[in-house]
PDB file of C-alpha atoms and ligand atoms in Angstrom:
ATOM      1  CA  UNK A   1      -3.784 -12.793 -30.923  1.00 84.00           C
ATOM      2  CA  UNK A   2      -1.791 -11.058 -28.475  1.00 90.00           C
ATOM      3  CA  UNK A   3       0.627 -13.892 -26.446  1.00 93.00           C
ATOM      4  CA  UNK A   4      -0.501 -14.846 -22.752  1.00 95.00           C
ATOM      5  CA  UNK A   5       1.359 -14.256 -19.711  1.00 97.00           C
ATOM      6  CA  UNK A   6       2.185 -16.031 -16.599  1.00 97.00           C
ATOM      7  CA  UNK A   7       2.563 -12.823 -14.200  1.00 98.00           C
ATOM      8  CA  UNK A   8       2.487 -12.537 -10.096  1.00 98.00           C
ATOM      9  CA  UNK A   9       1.519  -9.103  -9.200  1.00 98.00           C
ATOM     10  CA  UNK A  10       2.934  -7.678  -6.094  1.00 98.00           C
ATOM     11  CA  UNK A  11       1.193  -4.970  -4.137  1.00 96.00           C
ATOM     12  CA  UNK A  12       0.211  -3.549  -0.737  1.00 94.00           C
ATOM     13  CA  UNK A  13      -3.693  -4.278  -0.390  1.00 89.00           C
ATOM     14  CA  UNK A  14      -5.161  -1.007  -1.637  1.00 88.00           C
ATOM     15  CA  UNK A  15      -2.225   0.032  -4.101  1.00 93.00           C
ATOM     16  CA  UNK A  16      -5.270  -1.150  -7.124  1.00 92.00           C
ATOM     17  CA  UNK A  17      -4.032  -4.263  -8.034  1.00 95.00           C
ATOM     18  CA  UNK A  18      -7.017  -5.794  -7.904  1.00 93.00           C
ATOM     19  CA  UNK A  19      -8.783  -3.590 -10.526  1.00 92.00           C
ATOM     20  CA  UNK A  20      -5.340  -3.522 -12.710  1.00 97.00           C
ATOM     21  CA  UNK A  21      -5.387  -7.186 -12.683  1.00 97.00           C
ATOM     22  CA  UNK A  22      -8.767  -7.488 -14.577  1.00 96.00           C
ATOM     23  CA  UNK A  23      -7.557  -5.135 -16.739  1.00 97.00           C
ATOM     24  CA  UNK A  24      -4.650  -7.500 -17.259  1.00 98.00           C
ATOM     25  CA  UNK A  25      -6.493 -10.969 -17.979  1.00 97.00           C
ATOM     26  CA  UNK A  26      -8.615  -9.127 -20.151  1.00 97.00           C
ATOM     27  CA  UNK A  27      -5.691  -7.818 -21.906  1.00 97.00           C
ATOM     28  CA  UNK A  28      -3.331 -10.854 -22.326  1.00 97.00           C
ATOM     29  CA  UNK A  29      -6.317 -13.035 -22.667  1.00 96.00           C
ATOM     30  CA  UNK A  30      -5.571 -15.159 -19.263  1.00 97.00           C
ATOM     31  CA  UNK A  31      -7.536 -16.073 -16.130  1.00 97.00           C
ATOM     32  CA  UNK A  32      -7.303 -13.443 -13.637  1.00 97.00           C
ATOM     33  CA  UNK A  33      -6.992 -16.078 -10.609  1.00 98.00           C
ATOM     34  CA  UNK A  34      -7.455 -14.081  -6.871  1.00 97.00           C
ATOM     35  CA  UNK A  35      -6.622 -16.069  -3.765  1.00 98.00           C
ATOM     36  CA  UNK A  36      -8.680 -13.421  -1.923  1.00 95.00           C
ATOM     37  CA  UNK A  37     -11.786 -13.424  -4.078  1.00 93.00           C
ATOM     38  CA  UNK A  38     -11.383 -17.169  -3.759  1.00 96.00           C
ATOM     39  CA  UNK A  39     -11.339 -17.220  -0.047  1.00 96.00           C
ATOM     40  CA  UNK A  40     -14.510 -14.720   0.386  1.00 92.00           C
ATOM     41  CA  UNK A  41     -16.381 -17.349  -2.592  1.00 94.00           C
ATOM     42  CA  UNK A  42     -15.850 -20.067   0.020  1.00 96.00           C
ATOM     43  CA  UNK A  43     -16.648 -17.827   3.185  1.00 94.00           C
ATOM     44  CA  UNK A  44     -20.306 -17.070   1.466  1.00 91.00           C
ATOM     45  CA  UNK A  45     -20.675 -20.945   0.045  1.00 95.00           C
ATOM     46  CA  UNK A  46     -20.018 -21.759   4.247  1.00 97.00           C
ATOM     47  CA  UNK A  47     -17.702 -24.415   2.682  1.00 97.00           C
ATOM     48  CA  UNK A  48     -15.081 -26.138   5.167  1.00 95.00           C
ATOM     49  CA  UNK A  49     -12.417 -24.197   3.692  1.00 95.00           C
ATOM     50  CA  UNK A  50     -14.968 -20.996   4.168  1.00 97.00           C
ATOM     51  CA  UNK A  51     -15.550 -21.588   7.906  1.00 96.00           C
ATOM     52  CA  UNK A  52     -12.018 -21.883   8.966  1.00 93.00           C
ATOM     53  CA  UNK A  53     -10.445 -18.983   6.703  1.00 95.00           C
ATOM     54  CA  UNK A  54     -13.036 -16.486   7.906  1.00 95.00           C
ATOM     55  CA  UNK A  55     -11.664 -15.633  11.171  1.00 94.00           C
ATOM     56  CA  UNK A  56      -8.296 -15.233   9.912  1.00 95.00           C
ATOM     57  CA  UNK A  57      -9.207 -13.137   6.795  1.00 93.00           C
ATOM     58  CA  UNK A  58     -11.419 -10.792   8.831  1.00 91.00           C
ATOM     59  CA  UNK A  59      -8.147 -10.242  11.820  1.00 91.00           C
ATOM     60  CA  UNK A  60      -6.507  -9.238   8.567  1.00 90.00           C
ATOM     61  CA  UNK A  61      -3.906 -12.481   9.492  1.00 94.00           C
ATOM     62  CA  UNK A  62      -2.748 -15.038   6.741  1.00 96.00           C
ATOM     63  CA  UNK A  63      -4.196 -18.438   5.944  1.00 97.00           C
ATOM     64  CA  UNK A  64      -2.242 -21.002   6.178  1.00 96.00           C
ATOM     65  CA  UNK A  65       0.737 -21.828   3.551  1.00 98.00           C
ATOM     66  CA  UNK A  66      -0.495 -25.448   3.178  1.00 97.00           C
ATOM     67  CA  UNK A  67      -3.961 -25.135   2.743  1.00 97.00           C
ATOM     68  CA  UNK A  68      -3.442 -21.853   0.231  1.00 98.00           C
ATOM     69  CA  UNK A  69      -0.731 -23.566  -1.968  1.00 98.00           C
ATOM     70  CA  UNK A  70      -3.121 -26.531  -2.622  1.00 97.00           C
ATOM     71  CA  UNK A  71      -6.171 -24.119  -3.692  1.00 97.00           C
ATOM     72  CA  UNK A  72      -3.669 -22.484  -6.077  1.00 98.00           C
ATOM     73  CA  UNK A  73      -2.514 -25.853  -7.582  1.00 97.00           C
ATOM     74  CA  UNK A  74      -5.546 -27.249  -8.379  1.00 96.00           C
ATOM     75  CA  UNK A  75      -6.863 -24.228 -10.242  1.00 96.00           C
ATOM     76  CA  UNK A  76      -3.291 -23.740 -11.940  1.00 96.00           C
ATOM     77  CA  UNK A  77      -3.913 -26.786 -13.275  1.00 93.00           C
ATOM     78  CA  UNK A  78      -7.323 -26.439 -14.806  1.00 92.00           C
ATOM     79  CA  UNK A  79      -6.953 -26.079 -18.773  1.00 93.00           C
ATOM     80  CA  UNK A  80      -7.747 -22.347 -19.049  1.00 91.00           C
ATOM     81  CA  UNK A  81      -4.200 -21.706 -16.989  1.00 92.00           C
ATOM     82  CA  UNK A  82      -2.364 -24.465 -18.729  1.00 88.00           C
ATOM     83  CA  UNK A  83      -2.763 -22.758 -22.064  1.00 88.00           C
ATOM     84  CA  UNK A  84      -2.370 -19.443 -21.787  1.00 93.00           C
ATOM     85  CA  UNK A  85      -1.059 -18.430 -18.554  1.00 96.00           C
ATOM     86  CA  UNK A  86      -2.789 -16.856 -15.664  1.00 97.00           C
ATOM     87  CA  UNK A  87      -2.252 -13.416 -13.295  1.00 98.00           C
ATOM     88  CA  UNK A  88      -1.659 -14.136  -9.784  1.00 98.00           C
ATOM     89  CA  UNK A  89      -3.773 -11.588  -7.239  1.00 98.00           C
ATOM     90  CA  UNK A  90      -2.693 -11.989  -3.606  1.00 97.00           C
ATOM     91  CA  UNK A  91      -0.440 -15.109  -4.056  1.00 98.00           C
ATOM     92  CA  UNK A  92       2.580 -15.786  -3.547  1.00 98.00           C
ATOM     93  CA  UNK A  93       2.138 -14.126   0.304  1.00 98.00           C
ATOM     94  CA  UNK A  94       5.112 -16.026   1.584  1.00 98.00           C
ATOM     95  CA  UNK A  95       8.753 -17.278   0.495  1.00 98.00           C
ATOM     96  CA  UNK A  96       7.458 -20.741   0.894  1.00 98.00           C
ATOM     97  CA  UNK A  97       4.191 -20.023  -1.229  1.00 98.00           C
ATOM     98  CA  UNK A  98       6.229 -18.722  -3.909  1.00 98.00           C
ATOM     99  CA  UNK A  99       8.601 -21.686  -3.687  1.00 98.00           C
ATOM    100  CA  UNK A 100       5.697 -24.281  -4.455  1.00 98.00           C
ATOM    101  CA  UNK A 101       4.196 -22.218  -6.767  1.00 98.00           C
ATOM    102  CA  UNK A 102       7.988 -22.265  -8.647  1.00 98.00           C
ATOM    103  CA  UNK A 103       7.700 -26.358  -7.951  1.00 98.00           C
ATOM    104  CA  UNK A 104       3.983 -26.539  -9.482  1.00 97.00           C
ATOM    105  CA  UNK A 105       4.688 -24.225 -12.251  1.00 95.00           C
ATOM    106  CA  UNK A 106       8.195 -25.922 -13.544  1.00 93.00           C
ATOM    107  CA  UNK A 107       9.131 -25.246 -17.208  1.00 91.00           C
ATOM    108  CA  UNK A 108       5.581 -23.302 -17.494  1.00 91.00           C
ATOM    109  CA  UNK A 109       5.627 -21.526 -14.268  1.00 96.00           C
ATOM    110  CA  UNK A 110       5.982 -17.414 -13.638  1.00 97.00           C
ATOM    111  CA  UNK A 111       7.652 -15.674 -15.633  1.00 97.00           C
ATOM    112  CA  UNK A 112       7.836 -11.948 -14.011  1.00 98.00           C
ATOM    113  CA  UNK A 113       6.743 -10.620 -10.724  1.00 98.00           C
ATOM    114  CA  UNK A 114       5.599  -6.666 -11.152  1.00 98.00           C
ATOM    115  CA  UNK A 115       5.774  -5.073  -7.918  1.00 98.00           C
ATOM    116  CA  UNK A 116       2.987  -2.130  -7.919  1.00 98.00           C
ATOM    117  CA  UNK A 117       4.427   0.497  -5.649  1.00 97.00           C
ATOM    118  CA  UNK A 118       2.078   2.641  -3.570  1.00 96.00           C
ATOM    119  CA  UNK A 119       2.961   4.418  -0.107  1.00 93.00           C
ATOM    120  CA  UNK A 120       1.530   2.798   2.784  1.00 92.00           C
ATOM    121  CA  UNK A 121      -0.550   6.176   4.169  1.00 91.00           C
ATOM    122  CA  UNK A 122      -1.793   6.148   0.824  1.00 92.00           C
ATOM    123  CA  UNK A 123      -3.185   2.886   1.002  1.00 93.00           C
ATOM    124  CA  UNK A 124      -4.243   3.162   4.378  1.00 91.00           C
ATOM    125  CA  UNK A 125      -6.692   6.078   3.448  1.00 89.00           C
ATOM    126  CA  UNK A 126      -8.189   4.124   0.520  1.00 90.00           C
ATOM    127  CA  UNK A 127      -8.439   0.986   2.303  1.00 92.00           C
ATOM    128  CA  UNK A 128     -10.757   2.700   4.580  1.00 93.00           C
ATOM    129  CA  UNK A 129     -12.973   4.147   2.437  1.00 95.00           C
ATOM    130  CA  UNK A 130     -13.080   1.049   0.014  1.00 93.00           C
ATOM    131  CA  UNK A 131     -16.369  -0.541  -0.698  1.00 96.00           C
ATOM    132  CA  UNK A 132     -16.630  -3.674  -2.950  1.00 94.00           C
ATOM    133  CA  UNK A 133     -19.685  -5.581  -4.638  1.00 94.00           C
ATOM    134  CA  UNK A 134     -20.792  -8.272  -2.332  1.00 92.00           C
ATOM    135  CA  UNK A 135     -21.729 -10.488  -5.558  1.00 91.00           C
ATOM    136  CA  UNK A 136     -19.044  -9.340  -8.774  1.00 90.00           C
ATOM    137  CA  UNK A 137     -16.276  -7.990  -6.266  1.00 87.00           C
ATOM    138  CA  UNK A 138     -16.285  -4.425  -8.121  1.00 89.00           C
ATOM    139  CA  UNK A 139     -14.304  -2.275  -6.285  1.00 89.00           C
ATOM    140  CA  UNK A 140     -15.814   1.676  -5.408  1.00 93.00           C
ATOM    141  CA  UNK A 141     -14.295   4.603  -3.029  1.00 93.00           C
ATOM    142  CA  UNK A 142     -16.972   6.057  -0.435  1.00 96.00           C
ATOM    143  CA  UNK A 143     -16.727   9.642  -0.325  1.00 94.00           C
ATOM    144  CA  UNK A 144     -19.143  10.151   2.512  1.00 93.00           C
ATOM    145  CA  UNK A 145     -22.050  11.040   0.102  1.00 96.00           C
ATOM    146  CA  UNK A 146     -22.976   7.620  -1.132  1.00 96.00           C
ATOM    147  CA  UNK A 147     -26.521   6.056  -2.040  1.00 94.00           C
ATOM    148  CA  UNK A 148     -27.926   3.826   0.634  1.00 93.00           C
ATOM    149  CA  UNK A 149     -28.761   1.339  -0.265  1.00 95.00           C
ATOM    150  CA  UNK A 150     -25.483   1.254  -2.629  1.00 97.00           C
ATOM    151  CA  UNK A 151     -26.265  -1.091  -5.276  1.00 98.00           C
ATOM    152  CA  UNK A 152     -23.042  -2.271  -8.198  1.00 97.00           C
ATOM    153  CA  UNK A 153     -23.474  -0.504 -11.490  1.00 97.00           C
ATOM    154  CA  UNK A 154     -22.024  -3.729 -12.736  1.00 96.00           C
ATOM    155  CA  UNK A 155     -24.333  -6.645 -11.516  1.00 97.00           C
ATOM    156  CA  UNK A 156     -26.807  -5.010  -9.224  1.00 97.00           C
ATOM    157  CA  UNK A 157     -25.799  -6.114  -6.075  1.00 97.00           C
ATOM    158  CA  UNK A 158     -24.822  -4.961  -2.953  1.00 97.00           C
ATOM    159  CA  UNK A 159     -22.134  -2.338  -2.297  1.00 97.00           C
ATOM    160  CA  UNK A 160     -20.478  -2.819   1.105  1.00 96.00           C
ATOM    161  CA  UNK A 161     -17.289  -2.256   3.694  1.00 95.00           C
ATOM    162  CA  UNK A 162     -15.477  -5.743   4.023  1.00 91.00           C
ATOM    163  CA  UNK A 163     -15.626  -7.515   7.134  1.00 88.00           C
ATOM    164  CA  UNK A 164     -11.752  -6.852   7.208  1.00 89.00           C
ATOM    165  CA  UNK A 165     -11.470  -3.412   6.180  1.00 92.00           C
ATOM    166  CA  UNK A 166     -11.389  -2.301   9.929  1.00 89.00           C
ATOM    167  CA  UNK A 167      -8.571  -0.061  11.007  1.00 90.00           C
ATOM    168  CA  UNK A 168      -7.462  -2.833  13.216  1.00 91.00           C
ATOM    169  CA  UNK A 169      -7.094  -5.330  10.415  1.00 92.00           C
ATOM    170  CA  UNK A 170      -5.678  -2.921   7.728  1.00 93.00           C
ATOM    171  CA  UNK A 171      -2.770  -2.425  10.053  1.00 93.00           C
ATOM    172  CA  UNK A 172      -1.894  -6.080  10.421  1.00 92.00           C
ATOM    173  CA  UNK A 173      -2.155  -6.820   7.097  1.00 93.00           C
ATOM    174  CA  UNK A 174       0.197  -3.843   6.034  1.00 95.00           C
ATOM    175  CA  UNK A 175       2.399  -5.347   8.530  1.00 96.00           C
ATOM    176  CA  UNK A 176       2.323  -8.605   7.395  1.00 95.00           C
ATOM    177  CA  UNK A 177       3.040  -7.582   3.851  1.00 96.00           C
ATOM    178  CA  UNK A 178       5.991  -5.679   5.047  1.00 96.00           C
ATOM    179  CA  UNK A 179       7.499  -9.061   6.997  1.00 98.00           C
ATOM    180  CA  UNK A 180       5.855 -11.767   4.794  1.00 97.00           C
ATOM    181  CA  UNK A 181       5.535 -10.504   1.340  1.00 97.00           C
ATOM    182  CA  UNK A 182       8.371  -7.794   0.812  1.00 97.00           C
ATOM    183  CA  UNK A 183      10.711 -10.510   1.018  1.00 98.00           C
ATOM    184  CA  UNK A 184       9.510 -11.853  -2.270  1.00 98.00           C
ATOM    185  CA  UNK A 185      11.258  -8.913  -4.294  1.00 98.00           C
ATOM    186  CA  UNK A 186      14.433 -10.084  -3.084  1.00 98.00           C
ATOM    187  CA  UNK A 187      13.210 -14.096  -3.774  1.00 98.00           C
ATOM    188  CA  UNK A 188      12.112 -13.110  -7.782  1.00 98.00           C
ATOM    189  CA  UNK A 189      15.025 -10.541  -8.024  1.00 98.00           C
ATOM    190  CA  UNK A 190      17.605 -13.098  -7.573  1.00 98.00           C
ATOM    191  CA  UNK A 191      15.916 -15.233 -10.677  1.00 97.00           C
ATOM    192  CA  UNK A 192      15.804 -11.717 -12.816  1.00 97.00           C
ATOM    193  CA  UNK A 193      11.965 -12.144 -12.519  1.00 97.00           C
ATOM    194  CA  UNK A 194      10.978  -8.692 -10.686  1.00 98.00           C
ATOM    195  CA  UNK A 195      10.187  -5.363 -11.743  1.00 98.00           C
ATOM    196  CA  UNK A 196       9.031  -2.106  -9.788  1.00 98.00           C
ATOM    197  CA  UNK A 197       6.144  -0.570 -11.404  1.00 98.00           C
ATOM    198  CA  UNK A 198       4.717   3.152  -9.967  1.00 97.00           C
ATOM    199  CA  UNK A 199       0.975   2.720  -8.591  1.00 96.00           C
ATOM    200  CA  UNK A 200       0.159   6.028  -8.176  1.00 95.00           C
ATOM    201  CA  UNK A 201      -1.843   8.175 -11.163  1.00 94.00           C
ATOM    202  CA  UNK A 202      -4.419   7.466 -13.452  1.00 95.00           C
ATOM    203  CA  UNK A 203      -5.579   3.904 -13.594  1.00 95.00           C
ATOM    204  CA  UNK A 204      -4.695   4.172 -17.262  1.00 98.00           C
ATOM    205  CA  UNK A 205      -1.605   5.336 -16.508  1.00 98.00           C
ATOM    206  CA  UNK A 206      -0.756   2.428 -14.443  1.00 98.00           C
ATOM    207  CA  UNK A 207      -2.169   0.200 -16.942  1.00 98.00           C
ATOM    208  CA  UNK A 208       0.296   1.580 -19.527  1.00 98.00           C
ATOM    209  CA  UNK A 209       3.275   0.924 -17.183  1.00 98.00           C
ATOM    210  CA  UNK A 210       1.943  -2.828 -16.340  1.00 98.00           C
ATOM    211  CA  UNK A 211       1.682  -3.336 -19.985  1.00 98.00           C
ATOM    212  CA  UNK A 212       5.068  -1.858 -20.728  1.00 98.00           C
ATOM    213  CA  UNK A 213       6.533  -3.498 -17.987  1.00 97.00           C
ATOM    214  CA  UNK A 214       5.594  -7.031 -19.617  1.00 97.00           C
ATOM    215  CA  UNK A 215       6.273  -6.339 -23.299  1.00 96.00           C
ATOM    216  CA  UNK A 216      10.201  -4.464 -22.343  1.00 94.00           C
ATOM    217  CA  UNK A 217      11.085  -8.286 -20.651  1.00 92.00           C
ATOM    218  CA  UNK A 218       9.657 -10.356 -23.314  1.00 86.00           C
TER     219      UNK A 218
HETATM  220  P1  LIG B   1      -7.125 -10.091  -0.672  1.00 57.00           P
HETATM  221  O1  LIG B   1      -8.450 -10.048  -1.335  1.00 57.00           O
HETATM  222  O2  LIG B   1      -6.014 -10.508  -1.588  1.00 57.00           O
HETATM  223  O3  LIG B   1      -6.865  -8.803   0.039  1.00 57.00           O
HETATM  224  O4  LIG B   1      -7.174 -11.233   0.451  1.00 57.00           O
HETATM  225  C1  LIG B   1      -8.057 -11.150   1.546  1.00 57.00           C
HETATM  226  C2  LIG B   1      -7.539 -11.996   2.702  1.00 57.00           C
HETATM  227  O5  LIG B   1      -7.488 -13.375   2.297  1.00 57.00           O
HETATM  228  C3  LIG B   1      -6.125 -11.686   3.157  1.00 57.00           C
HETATM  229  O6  LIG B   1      -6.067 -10.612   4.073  1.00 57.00           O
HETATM  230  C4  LIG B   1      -5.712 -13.000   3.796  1.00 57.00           C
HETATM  231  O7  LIG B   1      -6.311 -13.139   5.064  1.00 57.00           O
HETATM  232  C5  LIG B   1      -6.370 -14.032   2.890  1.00 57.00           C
HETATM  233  N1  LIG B   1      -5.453 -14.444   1.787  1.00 57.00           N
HETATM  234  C6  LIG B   1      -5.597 -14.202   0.448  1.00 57.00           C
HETATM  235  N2  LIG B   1      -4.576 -14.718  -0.242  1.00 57.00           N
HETATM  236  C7  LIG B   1      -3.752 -15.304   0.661  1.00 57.00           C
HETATM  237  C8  LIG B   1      -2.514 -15.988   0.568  1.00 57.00           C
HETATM  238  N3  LIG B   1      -1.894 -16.160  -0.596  1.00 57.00           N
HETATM  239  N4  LIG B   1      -1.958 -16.453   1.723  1.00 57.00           N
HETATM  240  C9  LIG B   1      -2.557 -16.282   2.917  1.00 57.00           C
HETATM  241  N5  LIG B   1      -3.715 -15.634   3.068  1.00 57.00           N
HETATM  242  C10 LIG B   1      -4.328 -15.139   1.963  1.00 57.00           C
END
């Protein structure tokens, strides 16, 4: 069997990461673990965690470091991730994120952060017209002619705009990934642990690069 992976994948909201990072953890054979799709689990569960992170996720802000670093370490150390590895969607957000997440992971923590490059006006026109499964989180682009009501061809349920995927907050979180999360390139670059992939083309093309990408700094 093909080796697992302990990856971070870097990448303006809307560049496809999400969809490349399935492809990924089916690929290498490791958890696909996404602080965002864990966030909107809680929101819809109404846990404590849920009911505080909503406001901030919907204004497009950031959760808080403390409270996102010790989601991450308890599911980094469920057995799945221990053995094999695990691709990180939407965390590290912050130099001190990624700073705990080097502390949790020690001897067995990331090994390369791919940054998946996409212009922000390209983002911000898919971002708008993204619409994601309510239940499986399958991502789809409206194009203005879409069924109503838009069910998932994966798991039947409902297709719909997030609650944060207003203009408003698609602007502050591009600008908080330019102040919070750019910095990272420089934090993994200085440990050797970052490369620049292209975004833009066919998702199979980006796949290929991804792929590449890992197997060229093995
Ligand atoms: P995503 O699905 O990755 O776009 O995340 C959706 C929202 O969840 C983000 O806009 C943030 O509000 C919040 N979020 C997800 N991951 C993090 C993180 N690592 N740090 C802070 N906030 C996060």
């Amino acid at each position: 069997m093909i080796p697992g992976v302990r990856l971070v994948i870097l990448g303006r909201q809307g560049s496809g990461k999400g969809t490349q990072c399935v492809r990924l953890s089916r690929h290498f054979v490791v958890p696909h673990i996404s602080t965002g799709d864990m966030l909107r689990a809680a929101v819809r569960e109404g846990t404590p965690l849920g009911k505080s992170a909503k406001a901030v996720t919907d204004a497009g802000g950031l959760v808080n470091d403390e409270i996102m670093i010790g989601l991450v370490r308890e599911r980094l150390s469920a057995e799945d991730a221990h053995e094999r590895g695990f691709i990180l969607d939407g965390f590290p957000r912050t130099v001190t994120q990624a700073l705990a997440l080097d502390e949790i992971g020690g001897d067995r923590g990331v090994e390369l952060a791919i940054d998946l490059e996409v212009p922000r006006e390209v983002v911000l026109s898919r971002l708008l017209a993204r619409r994601v499964c309510r239940d499986c989180g399958a991502n789809y682009q409206a194009t203005g002619r879409d069924p109503r009501p838009w069910i998932c061809d994966n798991c039947g349920g409902d297709v719909v705009q997030r609650d944060d995927d207003t203009t408003e907050a698609i602007n502050n979180r591009l600008d908080l990934y330019e102040t919070q999360t750019q910095p990272l390139i420089e934090y993994y670059g200085r440990s050797s642990r970052m490369v620049a992939v292209g975004g833009t083309g066919t998702p199979d093309e980006v796949f290929d690069r991804l792929t590449r990408a890992v197997e060229t700094t093995r």
